[in-house]
Short mmCIF file of C-alpha atoms in Angstrom, two decimals:
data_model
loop_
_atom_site.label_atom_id
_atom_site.label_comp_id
_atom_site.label_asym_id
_atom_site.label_seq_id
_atom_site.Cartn_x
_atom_site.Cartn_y
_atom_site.Cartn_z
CA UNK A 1 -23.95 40.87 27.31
CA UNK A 2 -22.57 39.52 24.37
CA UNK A 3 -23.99 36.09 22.31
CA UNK A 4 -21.98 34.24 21.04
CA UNK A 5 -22.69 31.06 19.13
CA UNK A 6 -19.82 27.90 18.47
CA UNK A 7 -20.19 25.34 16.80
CA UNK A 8 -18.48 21.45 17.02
CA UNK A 9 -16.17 21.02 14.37
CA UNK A 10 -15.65 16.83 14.01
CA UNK A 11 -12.40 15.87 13.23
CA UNK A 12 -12.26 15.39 9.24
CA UNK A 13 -8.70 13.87 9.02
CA UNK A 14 -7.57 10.69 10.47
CA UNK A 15 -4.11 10.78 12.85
CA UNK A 16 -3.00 7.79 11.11
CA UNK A 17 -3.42 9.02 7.93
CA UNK A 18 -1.58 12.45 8.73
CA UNK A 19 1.21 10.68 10.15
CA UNK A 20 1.44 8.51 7.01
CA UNK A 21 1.86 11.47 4.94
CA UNK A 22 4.44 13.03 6.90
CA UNK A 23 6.39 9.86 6.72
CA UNK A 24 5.53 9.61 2.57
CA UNK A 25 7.17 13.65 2.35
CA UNK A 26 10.28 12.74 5.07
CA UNK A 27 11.33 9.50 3.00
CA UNK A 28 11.11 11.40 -0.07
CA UNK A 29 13.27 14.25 1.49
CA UNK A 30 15.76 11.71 2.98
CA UNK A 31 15.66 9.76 -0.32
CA UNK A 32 16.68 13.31 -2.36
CA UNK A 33 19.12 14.41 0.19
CA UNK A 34 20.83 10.27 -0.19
CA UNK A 35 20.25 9.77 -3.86
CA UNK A 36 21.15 13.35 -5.19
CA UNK A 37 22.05 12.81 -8.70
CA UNK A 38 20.09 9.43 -9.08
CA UNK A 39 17.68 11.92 -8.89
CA UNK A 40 18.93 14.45 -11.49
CA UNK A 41 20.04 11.70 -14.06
CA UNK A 42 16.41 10.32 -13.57
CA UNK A 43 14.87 13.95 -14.35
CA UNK A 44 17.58 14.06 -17.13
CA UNK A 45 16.42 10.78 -18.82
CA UNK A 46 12.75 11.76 -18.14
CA UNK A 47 12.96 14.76 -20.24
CA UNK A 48 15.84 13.68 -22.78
CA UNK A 49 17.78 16.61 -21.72
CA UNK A 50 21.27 14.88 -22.36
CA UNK A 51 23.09 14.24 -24.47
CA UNK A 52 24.91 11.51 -22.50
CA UNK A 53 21.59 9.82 -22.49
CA UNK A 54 23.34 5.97 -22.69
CA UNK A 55 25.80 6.73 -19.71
CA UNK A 56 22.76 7.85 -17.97
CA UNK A 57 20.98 5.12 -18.73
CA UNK A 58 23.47 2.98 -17.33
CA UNK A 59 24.56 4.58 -14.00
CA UNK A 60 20.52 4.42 -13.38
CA UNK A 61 20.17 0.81 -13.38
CA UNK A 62 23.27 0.27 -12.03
CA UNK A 63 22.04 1.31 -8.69
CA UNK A 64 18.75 -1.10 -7.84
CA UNK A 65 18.56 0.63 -4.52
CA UNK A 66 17.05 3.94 -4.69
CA UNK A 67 14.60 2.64 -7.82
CA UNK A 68 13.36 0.19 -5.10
CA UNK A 69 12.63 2.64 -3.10
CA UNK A 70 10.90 5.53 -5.47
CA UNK A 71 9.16 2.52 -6.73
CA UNK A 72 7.45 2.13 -3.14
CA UNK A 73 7.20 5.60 -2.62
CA UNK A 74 4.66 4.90 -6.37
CA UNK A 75 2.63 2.34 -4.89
CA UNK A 76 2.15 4.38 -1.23
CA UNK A 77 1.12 7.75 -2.76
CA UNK A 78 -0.75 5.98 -5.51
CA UNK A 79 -2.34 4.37 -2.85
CA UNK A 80 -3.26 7.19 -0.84
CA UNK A 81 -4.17 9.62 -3.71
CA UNK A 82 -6.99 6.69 -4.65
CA UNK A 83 -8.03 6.65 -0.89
CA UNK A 84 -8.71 10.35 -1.17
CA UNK A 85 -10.43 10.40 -4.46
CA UNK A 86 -13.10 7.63 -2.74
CA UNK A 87 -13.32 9.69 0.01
CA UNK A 88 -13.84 13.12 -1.65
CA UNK A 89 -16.80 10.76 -3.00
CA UNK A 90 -18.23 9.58 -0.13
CA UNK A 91 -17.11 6.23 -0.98
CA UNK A 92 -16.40 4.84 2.47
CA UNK A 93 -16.49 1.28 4.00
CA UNK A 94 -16.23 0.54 7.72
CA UNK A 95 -12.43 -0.57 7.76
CA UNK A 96 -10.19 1.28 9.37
CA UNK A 97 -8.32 3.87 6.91
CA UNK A 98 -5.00 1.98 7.54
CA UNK A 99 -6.68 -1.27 6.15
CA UNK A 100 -7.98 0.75 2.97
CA UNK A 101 -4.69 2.82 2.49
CA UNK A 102 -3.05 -0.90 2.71
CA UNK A 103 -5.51 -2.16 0.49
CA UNK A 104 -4.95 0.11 -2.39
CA UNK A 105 -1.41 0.49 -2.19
CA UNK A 106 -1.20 -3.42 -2.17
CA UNK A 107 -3.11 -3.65 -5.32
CA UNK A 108 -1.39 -1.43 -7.17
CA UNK A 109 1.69 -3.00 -6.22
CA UNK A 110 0.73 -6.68 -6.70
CA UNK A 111 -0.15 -5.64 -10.09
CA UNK A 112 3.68 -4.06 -11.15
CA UNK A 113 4.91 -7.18 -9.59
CA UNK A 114 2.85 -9.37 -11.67
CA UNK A 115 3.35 -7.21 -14.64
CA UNK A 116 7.22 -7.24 -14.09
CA UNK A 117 7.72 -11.06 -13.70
CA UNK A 118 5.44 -11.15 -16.70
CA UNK A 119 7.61 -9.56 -18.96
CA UNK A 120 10.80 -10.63 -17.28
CA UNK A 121 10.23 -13.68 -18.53
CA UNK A 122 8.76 -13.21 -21.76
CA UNK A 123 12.11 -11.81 -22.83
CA UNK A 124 13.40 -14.75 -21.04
CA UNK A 125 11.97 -17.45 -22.68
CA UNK A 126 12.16 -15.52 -26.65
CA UNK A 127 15.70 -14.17 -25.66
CA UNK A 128 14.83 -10.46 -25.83
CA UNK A 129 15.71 -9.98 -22.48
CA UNK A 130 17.41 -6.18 -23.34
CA UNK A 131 14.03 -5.39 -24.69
CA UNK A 132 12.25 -6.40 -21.91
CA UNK A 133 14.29 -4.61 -19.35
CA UNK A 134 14.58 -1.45 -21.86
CA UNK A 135 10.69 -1.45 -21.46
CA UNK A 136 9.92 -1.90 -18.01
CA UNK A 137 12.49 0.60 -17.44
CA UNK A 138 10.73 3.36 -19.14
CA UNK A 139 7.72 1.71 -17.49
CA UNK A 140 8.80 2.19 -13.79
CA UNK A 141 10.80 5.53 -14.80
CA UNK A 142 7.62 7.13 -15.52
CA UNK A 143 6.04 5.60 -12.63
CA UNK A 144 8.83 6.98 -10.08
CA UNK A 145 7.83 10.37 -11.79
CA UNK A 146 4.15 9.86 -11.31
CA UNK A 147 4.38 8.53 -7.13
CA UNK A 148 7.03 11.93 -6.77
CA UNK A 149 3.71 14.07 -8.58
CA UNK A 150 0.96 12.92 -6.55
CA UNK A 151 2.58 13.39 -3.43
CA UNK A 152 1.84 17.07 -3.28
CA UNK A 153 -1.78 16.45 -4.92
CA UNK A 154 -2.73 13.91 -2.22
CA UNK A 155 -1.92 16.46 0.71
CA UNK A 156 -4.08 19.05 -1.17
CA UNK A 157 -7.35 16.42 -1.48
CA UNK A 158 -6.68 15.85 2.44
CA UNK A 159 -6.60 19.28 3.62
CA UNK A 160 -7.89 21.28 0.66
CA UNK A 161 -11.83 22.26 0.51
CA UNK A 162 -14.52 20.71 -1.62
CA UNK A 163 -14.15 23.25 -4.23
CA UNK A 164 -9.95 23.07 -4.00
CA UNK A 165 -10.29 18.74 -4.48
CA UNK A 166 -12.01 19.52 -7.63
CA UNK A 167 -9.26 21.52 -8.82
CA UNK A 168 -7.07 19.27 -7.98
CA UNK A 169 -8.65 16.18 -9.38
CA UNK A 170 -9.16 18.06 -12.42
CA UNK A 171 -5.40 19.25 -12.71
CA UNK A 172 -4.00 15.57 -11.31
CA UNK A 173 -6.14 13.70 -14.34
CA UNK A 174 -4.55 16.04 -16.74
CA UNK A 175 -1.08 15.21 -15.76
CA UNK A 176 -1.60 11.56 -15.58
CA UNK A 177 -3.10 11.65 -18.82
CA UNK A 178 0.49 13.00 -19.80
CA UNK A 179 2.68 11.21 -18.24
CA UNK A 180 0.25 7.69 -19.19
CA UNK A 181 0.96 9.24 -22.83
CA UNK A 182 4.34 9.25 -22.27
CA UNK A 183 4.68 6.08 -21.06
CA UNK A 184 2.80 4.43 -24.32
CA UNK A 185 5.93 6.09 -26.68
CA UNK A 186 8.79 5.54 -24.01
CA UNK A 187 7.79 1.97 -24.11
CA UNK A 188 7.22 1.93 -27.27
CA UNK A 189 10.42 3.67 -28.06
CA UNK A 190 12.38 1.05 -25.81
CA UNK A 191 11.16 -2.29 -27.71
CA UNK A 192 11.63 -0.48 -31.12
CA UNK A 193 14.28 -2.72 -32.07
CA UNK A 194 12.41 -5.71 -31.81
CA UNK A 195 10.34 -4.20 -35.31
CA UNK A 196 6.78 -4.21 -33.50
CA UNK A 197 4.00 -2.83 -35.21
CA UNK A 198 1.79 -0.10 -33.43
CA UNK A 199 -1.26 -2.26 -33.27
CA UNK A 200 0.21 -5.70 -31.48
CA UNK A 201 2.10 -3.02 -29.04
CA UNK A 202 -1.77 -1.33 -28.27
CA UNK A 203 -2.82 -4.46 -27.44
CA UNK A 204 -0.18 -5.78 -25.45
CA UNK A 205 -0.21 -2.61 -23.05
CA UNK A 206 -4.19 -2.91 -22.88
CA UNK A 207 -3.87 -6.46 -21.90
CA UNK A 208 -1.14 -5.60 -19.32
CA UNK A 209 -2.27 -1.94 -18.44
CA UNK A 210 -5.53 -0.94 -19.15
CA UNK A 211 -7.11 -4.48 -17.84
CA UNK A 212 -5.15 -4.43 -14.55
CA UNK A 213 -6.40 -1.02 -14.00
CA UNK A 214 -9.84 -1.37 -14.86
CA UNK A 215 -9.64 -4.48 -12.19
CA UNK A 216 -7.94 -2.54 -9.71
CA UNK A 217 -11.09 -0.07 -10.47
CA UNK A 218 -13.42 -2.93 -9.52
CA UNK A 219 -11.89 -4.35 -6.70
CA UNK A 220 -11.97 -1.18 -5.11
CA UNK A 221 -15.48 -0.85 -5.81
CA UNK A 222 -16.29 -3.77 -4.12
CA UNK A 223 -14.02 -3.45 -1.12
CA UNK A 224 -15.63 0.77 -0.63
CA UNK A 225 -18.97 0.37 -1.50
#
């Protein structure tokens, strides 16, 4: 006779969650296969590849459709890249995952809202309204960029092992420190003809950036712990 010993293995991955994931990687797909060259003048503008970089510019936000949409797809897989990172941390509350996906994804999305009436009407009401839609341009471009990259980094903290999560956390925080850098000088870059200095531009984004994030941070905190 022959002993052999099994062992339970409990299930580590919600069905919910899974199936929200598959549905975050088929939009994107159907979203690509729609939108093909909104995507490559988006890559194109992203990396200042072209030299046609003001007819680019133009064809971009002169369809609102698509943005919309890679501007959801930001907020759901920045939503569910944060529900992973709290989870690869044992930070866990007793709502059900669809609750805390919703949760995070809200709040990051409430805060762009906020963020873009904010300055929609600042360059309302001083009559730099170019300016302001220059900037929040470059803001959401890099943000389309940023929900498209942690699509593929959220599936690998869900599945991946402990010691593939800290890879990825590791690799994920270097290239959001990069594209967060690149997001200071494109915005920067976009308001440049309104002559501000370095320093009042620094403060503005940590009023309107850093803050929002750091309360997002908290919130978070208090809704997982």
């Amino acid at each position: 006779p022959v002993a052999k010993s099994s062992q339970v293995m409990p299930a580590l991955f919600n069905d919910i969650l899974f199936y929200v994931l598959l549905a975050l990687l088929l939009f994107f797909a159907f979203l690509r296969f729609l939108f093909e060259r909104y995507f490559n003048n988006m890559f194109r503008v992203f990396f200042n590849t072209s030299l046609r970089q003001k007819q680019l510019l133009e064809q971009l936000t002169q369809t609102p459709l698509p943005s919309l949409l890679l501007n959801i797809i930001f907020c759901v897989s920045g939503g569910a890249f944060i529900y992973f990172v709290l989870r690869h941390y044992n930070i866990r509350t007793g709502l059900h995952p669809a609750l805390e996906l919703l949760a995070a994804s809200g709040l990051i999305a409430g805060i762009y809202l906020v963020k873009f009436i904010f300055v929609s009407m600042m360059g309302w009401m001083f009559d730099r309204r170019p300016a302001a839609e220059n900037y929040l341009f470059a803001v959401f471009l890099v943000n389309k960029v940023a929900g498209l990259t942690l699509i593929p980094f959220t599936m690998l903290l869900a599945y991946g092992d402990g010691g593939t999560r800290e890879v990825v956390l590791t690799l994920s925080a270097i290239i959001l420190s990069v594209l967060a850098l690149m997001r200071l000088t494109k915005g920067f870059a976009a308001i440049n003809g309104l002559k501000v200095g370095l320093i009042p531009y620094l403060v503005f984004v940590g009023a309107f950036d850093i803050v929002p994030t750091m309360l997002v941070y908290k919130v978070l905190m208090n809704i997982f712990v």
